[in-house]
PDB file of C-alpha atoms in Angstrom:
ATOM      1  CA  MET A   1       0.908  42.859-198.986  1.00  0.00           C
ATOM      2  CA  LYS A   2       4.582  42.460-198.125  1.00  0.00           C
ATOM      3  CA  TYR A   3       6.550  45.326-196.583  1.00  0.00           C
ATOM      4  CA  GLU A   4       8.511  46.412-199.683  1.00  0.00           C
ATOM      5  CA  GLU A   5       5.306  46.591-201.740  1.00  0.00           C
ATOM      6  CA  PHE A   6       3.575  48.441-198.889  1.00  0.00           C
ATOM      7  CA  LYS A   7       6.396  50.974-198.801  1.00  0.00           C
ATOM      8  CA  GLU A   8       5.976  51.760-202.518  1.00  0.00           C
ATOM      9  CA  GLU A   9       2.194  51.977-202.191  1.00  0.00           C
ATOM     10  CA  LEU A  10       2.532  54.303-199.170  1.00  0.00           C
ATOM     11  CA  LEU A  11       4.691  56.651-201.231  1.00  0.00           C
ATOM     12  CA  LYS A  12       2.087  56.646-204.031  1.00  0.00           C
ATOM     13  CA  GLU A  13      -0.738  57.293-201.551  1.00  0.00           C
ATOM     14  CA  LEU A  14       1.128  60.254-200.037  1.00  0.00           C
ATOM     15  CA  ARG A  15       1.512  61.812-203.497  1.00  0.00           C
ATOM     16  CA  THR A  16      -2.127  61.125-204.341  1.00  0.00           C
ATOM     17  CA  TYR A  17      -3.318  62.711-201.096  1.00  0.00           C
ATOM     18  CA  ILE A  18      -1.310  65.859-201.818  1.00  0.00           C
ATOM     19  CA  LEU A  19      -2.740  66.163-205.337  1.00  0.00           C
ATOM     20  CA  LEU A  20      -6.339  65.671-204.165  1.00  0.00           C
ATOM     21  CA  HIS A  21      -6.420  67.510-200.845  1.00  0.00           C
ATOM     22  CA  GLU A  22      -3.812  70.255-200.805  1.00  0.00           C
ATOM     23  CA  GLU A  23      -4.550  73.654-202.337  1.00  0.00           C
ATOM     24  CA  HIS A  24      -0.972  74.077-203.597  1.00  0.00           C
ATOM     25  CA  PRO A  25       0.433  70.595-204.285  1.00  0.00           C
ATOM     26  CA  GLU A  26       3.386  72.132-206.119  1.00  0.00           C
ATOM     27  CA  GLU A  27       4.659  73.358-202.726  1.00  0.00           C
ATOM     28  CA  TYR A  28       5.214  69.789-201.488  1.00  0.00           C
ATOM     29  CA  ILE A  29       8.307  67.640-201.859  1.00  0.00           C
ATOM     30  CA  ILE A  30       8.523  64.011-200.713  1.00  0.00           C
ATOM     31  CA  GLU A  31      11.968  62.532-200.116  1.00  0.00           C
ATOM     32  CA  ASP A  32      12.827  58.898-199.524  1.00  0.00           C
ATOM     33  CA  ILE A  33      15.547  59.444-196.929  1.00  0.00           C
ATOM     34  CA  GLY A  34      16.442  55.766-196.617  1.00  0.00           C
ATOM     35  CA  LYS A  35      17.589  54.382-193.284  1.00  0.00           C
ATOM     36  CA  CYS A  36      17.614  56.511-190.123  1.00  0.00           C
ATOM     37  CA  TYR A  37      17.759  55.885-186.396  1.00  0.00           C
ATOM     38  CA  LYS A  38      14.652  56.386-184.246  1.00  0.00           C
ATOM     39  CA  ASN A  39      14.411  55.221-180.643  1.00  0.00           C
ATOM     40  CA  ASN A  40      17.793  53.563-181.171  1.00  0.00           C
ATOM     41  CA  MET A  41      16.404  51.440-184.037  1.00  0.00           C
ATOM     42  CA  GLU A  42      17.227  51.558-187.736  1.00  0.00           C
ATOM     43  CA  MET A  43      14.104  52.425-189.721  1.00  0.00           C
ATOM     44  CA  ASP A  44      13.082  53.583-193.200  1.00  0.00           C
ATOM     45  CA  GLU A  45      12.018  57.221-193.406  1.00  0.00           C
ATOM     46  CA  PHE A  46      10.050  59.428-195.788  1.00  0.00           C
ATOM     47  CA  CYS A  47      10.221  63.186-195.344  1.00  0.00           C
ATOM     48  CA  VAL A  48       7.377  65.462-196.493  1.00  0.00           C
ATOM     49  CA  TYR A  49       8.055  69.188-196.515  1.00  0.00           C
ATOM     50  CA  ARG A  50       6.927  72.368-198.170  1.00  0.00           C
ATOM     51  CA  THR A  51       9.300  74.547-200.155  1.00  0.00           C
ATOM     52  CA  TRP A  52       9.003  77.384-197.620  1.00  0.00           C
ATOM     53  CA  ASP A  53       9.734  75.140-194.634  1.00  0.00           C
ATOM     54  CA  SER A  54      13.270  74.355-193.472  1.00  0.00           C
ATOM     55  CA  VAL A  55      12.177  71.269-191.510  1.00  0.00           C
ATOM     56  CA  GLY A  56       9.942  68.568-192.934  1.00  0.00           C
ATOM     57  CA  LYS A  57       7.631  66.054-191.271  1.00  0.00           C
ATOM     58  CA  CYS A  58       8.774  62.445-191.146  1.00  0.00           C
ATOM     59  CA  ILE A  59       6.757  59.290-191.663  1.00  0.00           C
ATOM     60  CA  TYR A  60       8.189  55.856-190.910  1.00  0.00           C
ATOM     61  CA  PRO A  61       6.891  53.101-193.255  1.00  0.00           C
ATOM     62  CA  GLU A  62       7.774  50.240-190.903  1.00  0.00           C
ATOM     63  CA  ALA A  63       5.704  51.760-188.089  1.00  0.00           C
ATOM     64  CA  GLU A  64       2.788  52.371-190.471  1.00  0.00           C
ATOM     65  CA  TYR A  65       3.109  48.827-191.821  1.00  0.00           C
ATOM     66  CA  GLU A  66       2.213  47.537-188.371  1.00  0.00           C
ATOM     67  CA  GLU A  67      -0.928  49.687-188.487  1.00  0.00           C
ATOM     68  CA  TYR A  68      -1.704  48.240-191.920  1.00  0.00           C
ATOM     69  CA  ARG A  69      -1.284  44.687-190.651  1.00  0.00           C
ATOM     70  CA  ASN A  70      -3.644  45.531-187.797  1.00  0.00           C
ATOM     71  CA  GLY A  71      -6.431  46.327-190.263  1.00  0.00           C
ATOM     72  CA  ARG A  72      -6.047  49.986-191.270  1.00  0.00           C
ATOM     73  CA  THR A  73      -6.089  50.845-194.973  1.00  0.00           C
ATOM     74  CA  LEU A  74      -3.406  52.875-196.710  1.00  0.00           C
ATOM     75  CA  ARG A  75      -5.917  55.659-197.266  1.00  0.00           C
ATOM     76  CA  GLU A  76      -6.767  55.813-193.558  1.00  0.00           C
ATOM     77  CA  ILE A  77      -3.090  55.821-192.560  1.00  0.00           C
ATOM     78  CA  VAL A  78      -2.251  58.718-194.897  1.00  0.00           C
ATOM     79  CA  LYS A  79      -5.433  60.692-194.181  1.00  0.00           C
ATOM     80  CA  ASP A  80      -4.881  60.587-190.402  1.00  0.00           C
ATOM     81  CA  TRP A  81      -1.150  61.309-190.516  1.00  0.00           C
ATOM     82  CA  PRO A  82      -0.556  64.354-188.219  1.00  0.00           C
ATOM     83  CA  GLY A  83       2.088  65.770-190.562  1.00  0.00           C
ATOM     84  CA  TRP A  84      -0.647  67.342-192.707  1.00  0.00           C
ATOM     85  CA  ARG A  85      -1.510  69.722-189.898  1.00  0.00           C
ATOM     86  CA  THR A  86       1.231  72.105-190.937  1.00  0.00           C
ATOM     87  CA  GLU A  87       0.820  75.805-191.613  1.00  0.00           C
ATOM     88  CA  PRO A  88       3.380  78.373-192.782  1.00  0.00           C
ATOM     89  CA  PRO A  89       5.136  80.086-189.871  1.00  0.00           C
ATOM     90  CA  GLU A  90       3.396  83.223-188.616  1.00  0.00           C
ATOM     91  CA  ASN A  91       6.418  85.324-189.530  1.00  0.00           C
ATOM     92  CA  TYR A  92       6.779  83.860-193.033  1.00  0.00           C
ATOM     93  CA  GLU A  93       5.988  87.099-194.885  1.00  0.00           C
ATOM     94  CA  LYS A  94       8.361  89.033-192.645  1.00  0.00           C
ATOM     95  CA  ALA A  95      11.063  86.414-193.226  1.00  0.00           C
ATOM     96  CA  VAL A  96      10.726  86.784-196.996  1.00  0.00           C
ATOM     97  CA  GLU A  97      11.053  90.565-196.685  1.00  0.00           C
ATOM     98  CA  GLU A  98      14.191  90.169-194.589  1.00  0.00           C
ATOM     99  CA  ILE A  99      15.802  87.723-197.024  1.00  0.00           C
ATOM    100  CA  GLU A 100      15.141  90.039-199.963  1.00  0.00           C
ATOM    101  CA  LYS A 101      17.150  92.806-198.268  1.00  0.00           C
ATOM    102  CA  GLY A 102      20.294  90.969-199.304  1.00  0.00           C
ATOM    103  CA  TRP A 103      23.413  89.693-197.601  1.00  0.00           C
ATOM    104  CA  GLU A 104      24.992  92.998-196.570  1.00  0.00           C
ATOM    105  CA  GLN A 105      21.901  94.088-194.630  1.00  0.00           C
ATOM    106  CA  MET A 106      21.322  90.651-193.097  1.00  0.00           C
ATOM    107  CA  LYS A 107      24.870  89.804-191.949  1.00  0.00           C
ATOM    108  CA  GLU A 108      24.351  90.994-188.385  1.00  0.00           C
ATOM    109  CA  LYS A 109      21.284  88.722-188.027  1.00  0.00           C
ATOM    110  CA  ILE A 110      23.069  85.465-188.956  1.00  0.00           C
ATOM    111  CA  VAL A 111      23.651  83.137-186.008  1.00  0.00           C
ATOM    112  CA  LEU A 112      25.131  79.702-185.424  1.00  0.00           C
ATOM    113  CA  ARG A 113      22.958  76.775-184.464  1.00  0.00           C
ATOM    114  CA  LEU A 114      24.065  73.303-183.373  1.00  0.00           C
ATOM    115  CA  ILE A 115      22.184  70.297-184.723  1.00  0.00           C
ATOM    116  CA  HIS A 116      22.507  66.508-184.459  1.00  0.00           C
ATOM    117  CA  VAL A 117      23.961  65.256-187.745  1.00  0.00           C
ATOM    118  CA  ASP A 118      22.844  61.643-188.144  1.00  0.00           C
ATOM    119  CA  GLN A 119      19.211  62.210-187.233  1.00  0.00           C
ATOM    120  CA  ASN A 120      18.719  65.342-189.336  1.00  0.00           C
ATOM    121  CA  LYS A 121      20.116  64.256-192.680  1.00  0.00           C
ATOM    122  CA  HIS A 122      16.956  65.356-194.511  1.00  0.00           C
ATOM    123  CA  LEU A 123      17.412  68.918-193.223  1.00  0.00           C
ATOM    124  CA  LEU A 124      21.164  69.045-193.779  1.00  0.00           C
ATOM    125  CA  GLN A 125      20.671  68.157-197.448  1.00  0.00           C
ATOM    126  CA  ARG A 126      19.033  71.559-197.926  1.00  0.00           C
ATOM    127  CA  VAL A 127      21.241  73.859-195.864  1.00  0.00           C
ATOM    128  CA  PRO A 128      24.907  74.922-195.805  1.00  0.00           C
ATOM    129  CA  TRP A 129      26.573  73.335-192.768  1.00  0.00           C
ATOM    130  CA  ARG A 130      29.785  71.877-191.360  1.00  0.00           C
ATOM    131  CA  GLU A 131      30.710  69.312-188.753  1.00  0.00           C
ATOM    132  CA  LEU A 132      31.629  70.378-185.248  1.00  0.00           C
ATOM    133  CA  GLU A 133      34.917  68.520-185.023  1.00  0.00           C
ATOM    134  CA  HIS A 134      35.156  65.536-182.636  1.00  0.00           C
ATOM    135  CA  THR A 135      31.397  65.517-181.901  1.00  0.00           C
ATOM    136  CA  ASP A 136      28.194  64.113-183.442  1.00  0.00           C
ATOM    137  CA  LEU A 137      26.909  67.669-183.935  1.00  0.00           C
ATOM    138  CA  GLY A 138      26.894  69.960-186.935  1.00  0.00           C
ATOM    139  CA  ILE A 139      26.810  73.739-187.343  1.00  0.00           C
ATOM    140  CA  MET A 140      24.112  75.325-189.486  1.00  0.00           C
ATOM    141  CA  TYR A 141      22.979  78.936-189.806  1.00  0.00           C
ATOM    142  CA  GLN A 142      19.838  80.830-188.837  1.00  0.00           C
ATOM    143  CA  ILE A 143      18.433  84.212-189.761  1.00  0.00           C
ATOM    144  CA  MET A 144      17.024  85.774-186.597  1.00  0.00           C
ATOM    145  CA  ILE A 145      13.743  87.317-187.743  1.00  0.00           C
ATOM    146  CA  ASP A 146      12.994  88.666-184.280  1.00  0.00           C
ATOM    147  CA  ALA A 147      13.907  87.869-180.672  1.00  0.00           C
ATOM    148  CA  ASP A 148      11.771  84.719-180.583  1.00  0.00           C
ATOM    149  CA  SER A 149      11.969  83.248-184.060  1.00  0.00           C
ATOM    150  CA  GLY A 150      14.451  82.341-186.725  1.00  0.00           C
ATOM    151  CA  MET A 151      14.622  80.760-190.157  1.00  0.00           C
ATOM    152  CA  ALA A 152      17.242  78.383-191.537  1.00  0.00           C
ATOM    153  CA  VAL A 153      19.644  79.685-194.167  1.00  0.00           C
ATOM    154  CA  THR A 154      18.979  77.202-196.978  1.00  0.00           C
ATOM    155  CA  ARG A 155      21.247  76.527-199.945  1.00  0.00           C
ATOM    156  CA  LEU A 156      18.767  78.497-202.059  1.00  0.00           C
ATOM    157  CA  ILE A 157      19.036  81.544-199.791  1.00  0.00           C
ATOM    158  CA  ALA A 158      22.843  81.315-199.769  1.00  0.00           C
ATOM    159  CA  LYS A 159      22.786  81.189-203.571  1.00  0.00           C
ATOM    160  CA  MET A 160      20.497  84.234-203.703  1.00  0.00           C
ATOM    161  CA  TRP A 161      22.960  86.095-201.499  1.00  0.00           C
ATOM    162  CA  ASN A 162      25.963  84.720-203.408  1.00  0.00           C
ATOM    163  CA  VAL A 163      27.731  83.683-200.181  1.00  0.00           C
ATOM    164  CA  THR A 164      29.731  80.574-199.381  1.00  0.00           C
ATOM    165  CA  GLU A 165      29.396  78.350-196.316  1.00  0.00           C
ATOM    166  CA  GLU A 166      32.762  79.695-195.128  1.00  0.00           C
ATOM    167  CA  GLU A 167      31.458  83.289-195.293  1.00  0.00           C
ATOM    168  CA  LEU A 168      28.336  82.243-193.357  1.00  0.00           C
ATOM    169  CA  TYR A 169      30.469  80.543-190.709  1.00  0.00           C
ATOM    170  CA  GLN A 170      32.905  83.412-190.245  1.00  0.00           C
ATOM    171  CA  THR A 171      30.068  85.962-190.036  1.00  0.00           C
ATOM    172  CA  ALA A 172      27.934  83.921-187.627  1.00  0.00           C
ATOM    173  CA  TYR A 173      30.962  82.991-185.498  1.00  0.00           C
ATOM    174  CA  GLN A 174      31.955  86.651-185.133  1.00  0.00           C
ATOM    175  CA  ASN A 175      28.374  87.625-184.296  1.00  0.00           C
ATOM    176  CA  LEU A 176      28.422  84.995-181.544  1.00  0.00           C
ATOM    177  CA  GLN A 177      31.588  86.445-179.998  1.00  0.00           C
ATOM    178  CA  GLU A 178      29.829  89.798-179.670  1.00  0.00           C
ATOM    179  CA  GLU A 179      26.741  88.383-177.932  1.00  0.00           C
ATOM    180  CA  GLU A 180      26.138  88.578-174.207  1.00  0.00           C
ATOM    181  CA  CYS A 181      26.300  84.902-173.320  1.00  0.00           C
ATOM    182  CA  VAL A 182      25.686  84.066-169.676  1.00  0.00           C
ATOM    183  CA  PHE A 183      25.693  81.234-167.159  1.00  0.00           C
ATOM    184  CA  SER A 184      22.596  80.105-165.349  1.00  0.00           C
ATOM    185  CA  ALA A 185      22.368  78.037-162.174  1.00  0.00           C
ATOM    186  CA  GLY A 186      19.401  76.244-160.698  1.00  0.00           C
ATOM    187  CA  GLU A 187      17.609  72.949-160.211  1.00  0.00           C
ATOM    188  CA  LEU A 188      16.418  70.545-162.893  1.00  0.00           C
ATOM    189  CA  ILE A 189      12.705  69.984-162.302  1.00  0.00           C
ATOM    190  CA  PRO A 190      10.854  67.081-164.022  1.00  0.00           C
ATOM    191  CA  GLY A 191       7.919  68.281-166.102  1.00  0.00           C
ATOM    192  CA  PRO A 192       5.536  67.158-168.860  1.00  0.00           C
ATOM    193  CA  GLU A 193       8.043  68.206-171.534  1.00  0.00           C
ATOM    194  CA  GLY A 194      11.075  66.730-169.812  1.00  0.00           C
ATOM    195  CA  LEU A 195      13.508  68.301-167.383  1.00  0.00           C
ATOM    196  CA  GLN A 196      13.291  72.067-167.028  1.00  0.00           C
ATOM    197  CA  LEU A 197      15.966  74.271-165.452  1.00  0.00           C
ATOM    198  CA  ARG A 198      14.484  76.427-162.681  1.00  0.00           C
ATOM    199  CA  GLU A 199      16.966  79.247-162.340  1.00  0.00           C
ATOM    200  CA  THR A 200      18.113  80.595-158.998  1.00  0.00           C
ATOM    201  CA  GLU A 201      20.556  83.297-160.035  1.00  0.00           C
ATOM    202  CA  PRO A 202      22.551  84.468-163.062  1.00  0.00           C
ATOM    203  CA  LEU A 203      26.264  83.751-162.944  1.00  0.00           C
ATOM    204  CA  LYS A 204      29.009  86.057-164.077  1.00  0.00           C
ATOM    205  CA  THR A 205      32.116  84.785-165.793  1.00  0.00           C
ATOM    206  CA  GLU A 206      34.211  84.970-162.638  1.00  0.00           C
ATOM    207  CA  GLY A 207      33.959  85.300-158.893  1.00  0.00           C
ATOM    208  CA  PHE A 208      31.632  82.359-158.239  1.00  0.00           C
ATOM    209  CA  LEU A 209      32.579  79.141-156.479  1.00  0.00           C
ATOM    210  CA  TYR A 210      31.244  75.887-157.854  1.00  0.00           C
ATOM    211  CA  ASN A 211      28.296  74.608-155.803  1.00  0.00           C
ATOM    212  CA  PRO A 212      27.686  70.841-156.253  1.00  0.00           C
ATOM    213  CA  GLU A 213      24.075  71.252-155.102  1.00  0.00           C
ATOM    214  CA  LEU A 214      23.213  73.294-158.179  1.00  0.00           C
ATOM    215  CA  TRP A 215      23.017  72.469-161.861  1.00  0.00           C
ATOM    216  CA  TYR A 216      24.761  74.804-164.284  1.00  0.00           C
ATOM    217  CA  ALA A 217      23.953  75.708-167.860  1.00  0.00           C
ATOM    218  CA  VAL A 218      25.450  78.012-170.459  1.00  0.00           C
ATOM    219  CA  TYR A 219      23.324  79.770-173.040  1.00  0.00           C
ATOM    220  CA  ALA A 220      22.975  82.906-175.104  1.00  0.00           C
ATOM    221  CA  ASP A 221      20.224  85.503-174.892  1.00  0.00           C
ATOM    222  CA  ARG A 222      18.475  84.112-177.962  1.00  0.00           C
ATOM    223  CA  GLN A 223      17.203  80.908-179.528  1.00  0.00           C
ATOM    224  CA  PHE A 224      19.718  78.189-180.339  1.00  0.00           C
ATOM    225  CA  GLY A 225      21.900  79.281-177.421  1.00  0.00           C
ATOM    226  CA  ALA A 226      23.693  75.936-177.084  1.00  0.00           C
ATOM    227  CA  ALA A 227      26.069  77.363-179.688  1.00  0.00           C
ATOM    228  CA  ALA A 228      27.351  79.568-176.851  1.00  0.00           C
ATOM    229  CA  VAL A 229      29.929  76.818-176.270  1.00  0.00           C
ATOM    230  CA  LEU A 230      31.693  78.348-179.298  1.00  0.00           C
ATOM    231  CA  ASN A 231      31.877  81.733-177.572  1.00  0.00           C
ATOM    232  CA  ARG A 232      35.509  82.152-176.485  1.00  0.00           C
ATOM    233  CA  LYS A 233      34.737  84.556-173.632  1.00  0.00           C
ATOM    234  CA  ILE A 234      32.017  82.474-172.005  1.00  0.00           C
ATOM    235  CA  MET A 235      34.018  79.253-172.133  1.00  0.00           C
ATOM    236  CA  LYS A 236      37.027  81.001-170.661  1.00  0.00           C
ATOM    237  CA  GLY A 237      34.729  82.118-167.854  1.00  0.00           C
ATOM    238  CA  ALA A 238      33.540  78.541-167.411  1.00  0.00           C
ATOM    239  CA  GLU A 239      37.128  77.417-167.025  1.00  0.00           C
ATOM    240  CA  SER A 240      37.645  80.019-164.286  1.00  0.00           C
ATOM    241  CA  PHE A 241      35.513  78.067-161.812  1.00  0.00           C
ATOM    242  CA  PHE A 242      34.968  74.642-163.391  1.00  0.00           C
ATOM    243  CA  GLY A 243      38.627  74.157-164.200  1.00  0.00           C
ATOM    244  CA  ARG A 244      40.188  73.406-167.571  1.00  0.00           C
ATOM    245  CA  LYS A 245      38.269  70.137-167.902  1.00  0.00           C
ATOM    246  CA  PHE A 246      34.537  69.584-167.365  1.00  0.00           C
ATOM    247  CA  PHE A 247      31.626  67.720-168.919  1.00  0.00           C
ATOM    248  CA  LEU A 248      28.779  69.093-171.027  1.00  0.00           C
ATOM    249  CA  PHE A 249      25.383  67.698-171.868  1.00  0.00           C
ATOM    250  CA  PRO A 250      23.145  69.454-174.452  1.00  0.00           C
ATOM    251  CA  LEU A 251      19.971  69.893-172.422  1.00  0.00           C
ATOM    252  CA  ASN A 252      18.338  71.183-175.598  1.00  0.00           C
ATOM    253  CA  ARG A 253      19.237  73.346-178.596  1.00  0.00           C
ATOM    254  CA  ASP A 254      19.081  76.434-176.373  1.00  0.00           C
ATOM    255  CA  ARG A 255      21.305  75.307-173.495  1.00  0.00           C
ATOM    256  CA  MET A 256      24.264  73.155-172.583  1.00  0.00           C
ATOM    257  CA  MET A 257      24.453  71.780-169.039  1.00  0.00           C
ATOM    258  CA  LEU A 258      27.916  71.940-167.429  1.00  0.00           C
ATOM    259  CA  ILE A 259      29.162  69.326-164.959  1.00  0.00           C
ATOM    260  CA  HIS A 260      32.268  69.582-162.802  1.00  0.00           C
ATOM    261  CA  GLU A 261      34.922  66.944-163.518  1.00  0.00           C
ATOM    262  CA  GLU A 262      34.806  65.683-159.914  1.00  0.00           C
ATOM    263  CA  ASP A 263      31.016  65.679-159.596  1.00  0.00           C
ATOM    264  CA  HIS A 264      30.648  61.934-160.183  1.00  0.00           C
ATOM    265  CA  ARG A 265      27.145  61.892-158.656  1.00  0.00           C
ATOM    266  CA  LEU A 266      25.748  64.369-161.152  1.00  0.00           C
ATOM    267  CA  LEU A 267      27.638  62.814-164.050  1.00  0.00           C
ATOM    268  CA  GLU A 268      26.227  59.376-163.253  1.00  0.00           C
ATOM    269  CA  LYS A 269      22.733  60.801-162.786  1.00  0.00           C
ATOM    270  CA  THR A 270      22.924  62.577-166.121  1.00  0.00           C
ATOM    271  CA  ILE A 271      24.106  59.475-167.972  1.00  0.00           C
ATOM    272  CA  MET A 272      21.152  57.568-166.480  1.00  0.00           C
ATOM    273  CA  TYR A 273      18.874  60.331-167.753  1.00  0.00           C
ATOM    274  CA  LEU A 274      20.483  59.948-171.208  1.00  0.00           C
ATOM    275  CA  ARG A 275      19.626  56.255-171.218  1.00  0.00           C
ATOM    276  CA  GLU A 276      16.019  56.943-170.263  1.00  0.00           C
ATOM    277  CA  ARG A 277      15.670  59.666-172.857  1.00  0.00           C
ATOM    278  CA  GLN A 278      17.067  57.440-175.576  1.00  0.00           C
ATOM    279  CA  GLU A 279      14.625  54.646-174.672  1.00  0.00           C
ATOM    280  CA  GLU A 280      11.676  57.049-174.738  1.00  0.00           C
ATOM    281  CA  GLY A 281      12.750  58.664-177.987  1.00  0.00           C
ATOM    282  CA  VAL A 282      13.254  62.412-178.250  1.00  0.00           C
ATOM    283  CA  ASP A 283      13.033  65.106-180.872  1.00  0.00           C
ATOM    284  CA  VAL A 284      16.777  65.353-181.438  1.00  0.00           C
ATOM    285  CA  GLU A 285      16.280  68.218-183.874  1.00  0.00           C
ATOM    286  CA  ASN A 286      15.317  70.166-180.771  1.00  0.00           C
ATOM    287  CA  ASP A 287      17.195  68.232-178.091  1.00  0.00           C
ATOM    288  CA  LEU A 288      20.436  67.959-180.074  1.00  0.00           C
ATOM    289  CA  SER A 289      21.903  64.678-178.885  1.00  0.00           C
ATOM    290  CA  ASN A 290      21.893  61.746-176.492  1.00  0.00           C
ATOM    291  CA  SER A 291      25.635  62.114-175.992  1.00  0.00           C
ATOM    292  CA  MET A 292      27.938  63.534-173.354  1.00  0.00           C
ATOM    293  CA  TYR A 293      30.829  65.825-174.226  1.00  0.00           C
ATOM    294  CA  VAL A 294      34.017  66.887-172.510  1.00  0.00           C
ATOM    295  CA  TRP A 295      35.595  70.338-172.592  1.00  0.00           C
ATOM    296  CA  GLU A 296      39.354  70.069-172.209  1.00  0.00           C
ATOM    297  CA  GLU A 297      42.200  72.399-173.147  1.00  0.00           C
ATOM    298  CA  GLY A 298      39.834  74.758-174.935  1.00  0.00           C
ATOM    299  CA  LYS A 299      38.169  72.118-177.136  1.00  0.00           C
ATOM    300  CA  LEU A 300      34.832  70.301-177.154  1.00  0.00           C
ATOM    301  CA  SER A 301      34.889  66.593-177.959  1.00  0.00           C
ATOM    302  CA  PHE A 302      32.637  63.551-177.795  1.00  0.00           C
ATOM    303  CA  LEU A 303      32.843  61.627-174.515  1.00  0.00           C
ATOM    304  CA  LYS A 304      30.309  58.836-174.465  1.00  0.00           C
ATOM    305  CA  GLY A 305      26.711  57.954-175.091  1.00  0.00           C
ATOM    306  CA  PRO A 306      24.375  55.721-173.097  1.00  0.00           C
ATOM    307  CA  LYS A 307      25.086  52.018-173.476  1.00  0.00           C
TER     308      LYS A 307
END
C-alpha cells in the first residue's frame, strides 16, 4: 500500500475504532490538519479530540506508515495509539458550572496565555486568539478554575458569553496588570523532564544587582506565567537592573528566562540548549518555542532560532 492510500485508510480506521470502542463516539472529532512541523521536519498530521477538550491528541501518518511497512497492521497501529488513553479533566464538572455563571461573573478569572502559533494550529482553530507582534507566539485566553488548573476559552464559550476577542484581550490584559508577578533567581538543573530552575531567592523589582552566576526568570503566581512579560510593572522592574535591552527565552509556558545583554556565555549556552531541544523534539504547546527573543525599548521581538 502506498503512502497516500495508507493515509486515507488510517483515517477510516480511526473513525471505525471510535464507533466500535468508545462509549460516546459523538464526542469525538477528527481533523486532517495537513502539514505541520515536528522535530524540525514537515509532516502530515491528524488531530483527534473530544468536544469537551481544548487540546487534541495528534497522530502523524508518515511515522505510522513506517510502522506499517515494518509489518504492523492498521488495526494494531490504531488500537495501540496512546491518544485513546484520555479522560475528561478532573475539574470538568466544576469548569462547566463556572462557564454557566456568565461573562460578568467570570471576567476576573480570565487570564492571558502565550502559545506557539505554527505548531498549535489545530488548537487555535477553536479558540479566540491574536498574534503577539514581532514574535512566533500567539495570545489565547484561559479561565482559571482554581489555583492549579485552567480551561481554554473556546469560540463556543465566547459565543455563549457574547464577547469579542477584543473584550477578552482587554479584560485578561487588565487582570494581568493587577497580578503579583515576581522575579526568581537560581540555577538550571538538568532533570528527567528537562532543565528545572532551582530557586535561591525571590527578587523584587528594584534594589538587586545582576549576578552573572545566577539564572533569572520572570513569572506570575499562577499557571501560564510566561505571559508576565506583558505586565508593565514587572518588565519595568526588569529594566531597572538588566538595562533597557536584554534577551528572553521561554523556558516553558509558565516562565521566561531573562539574560543580560552582555552575558555572552549564558546566551551562547542557551542557544546551544535550543539546538539540542529542537533536535530532541519538545511539546511546544507546553514549552512555547525554540526561539530567542529580545526586549528593547519596552517591546518584545523575535531574535533568532537555532540554526
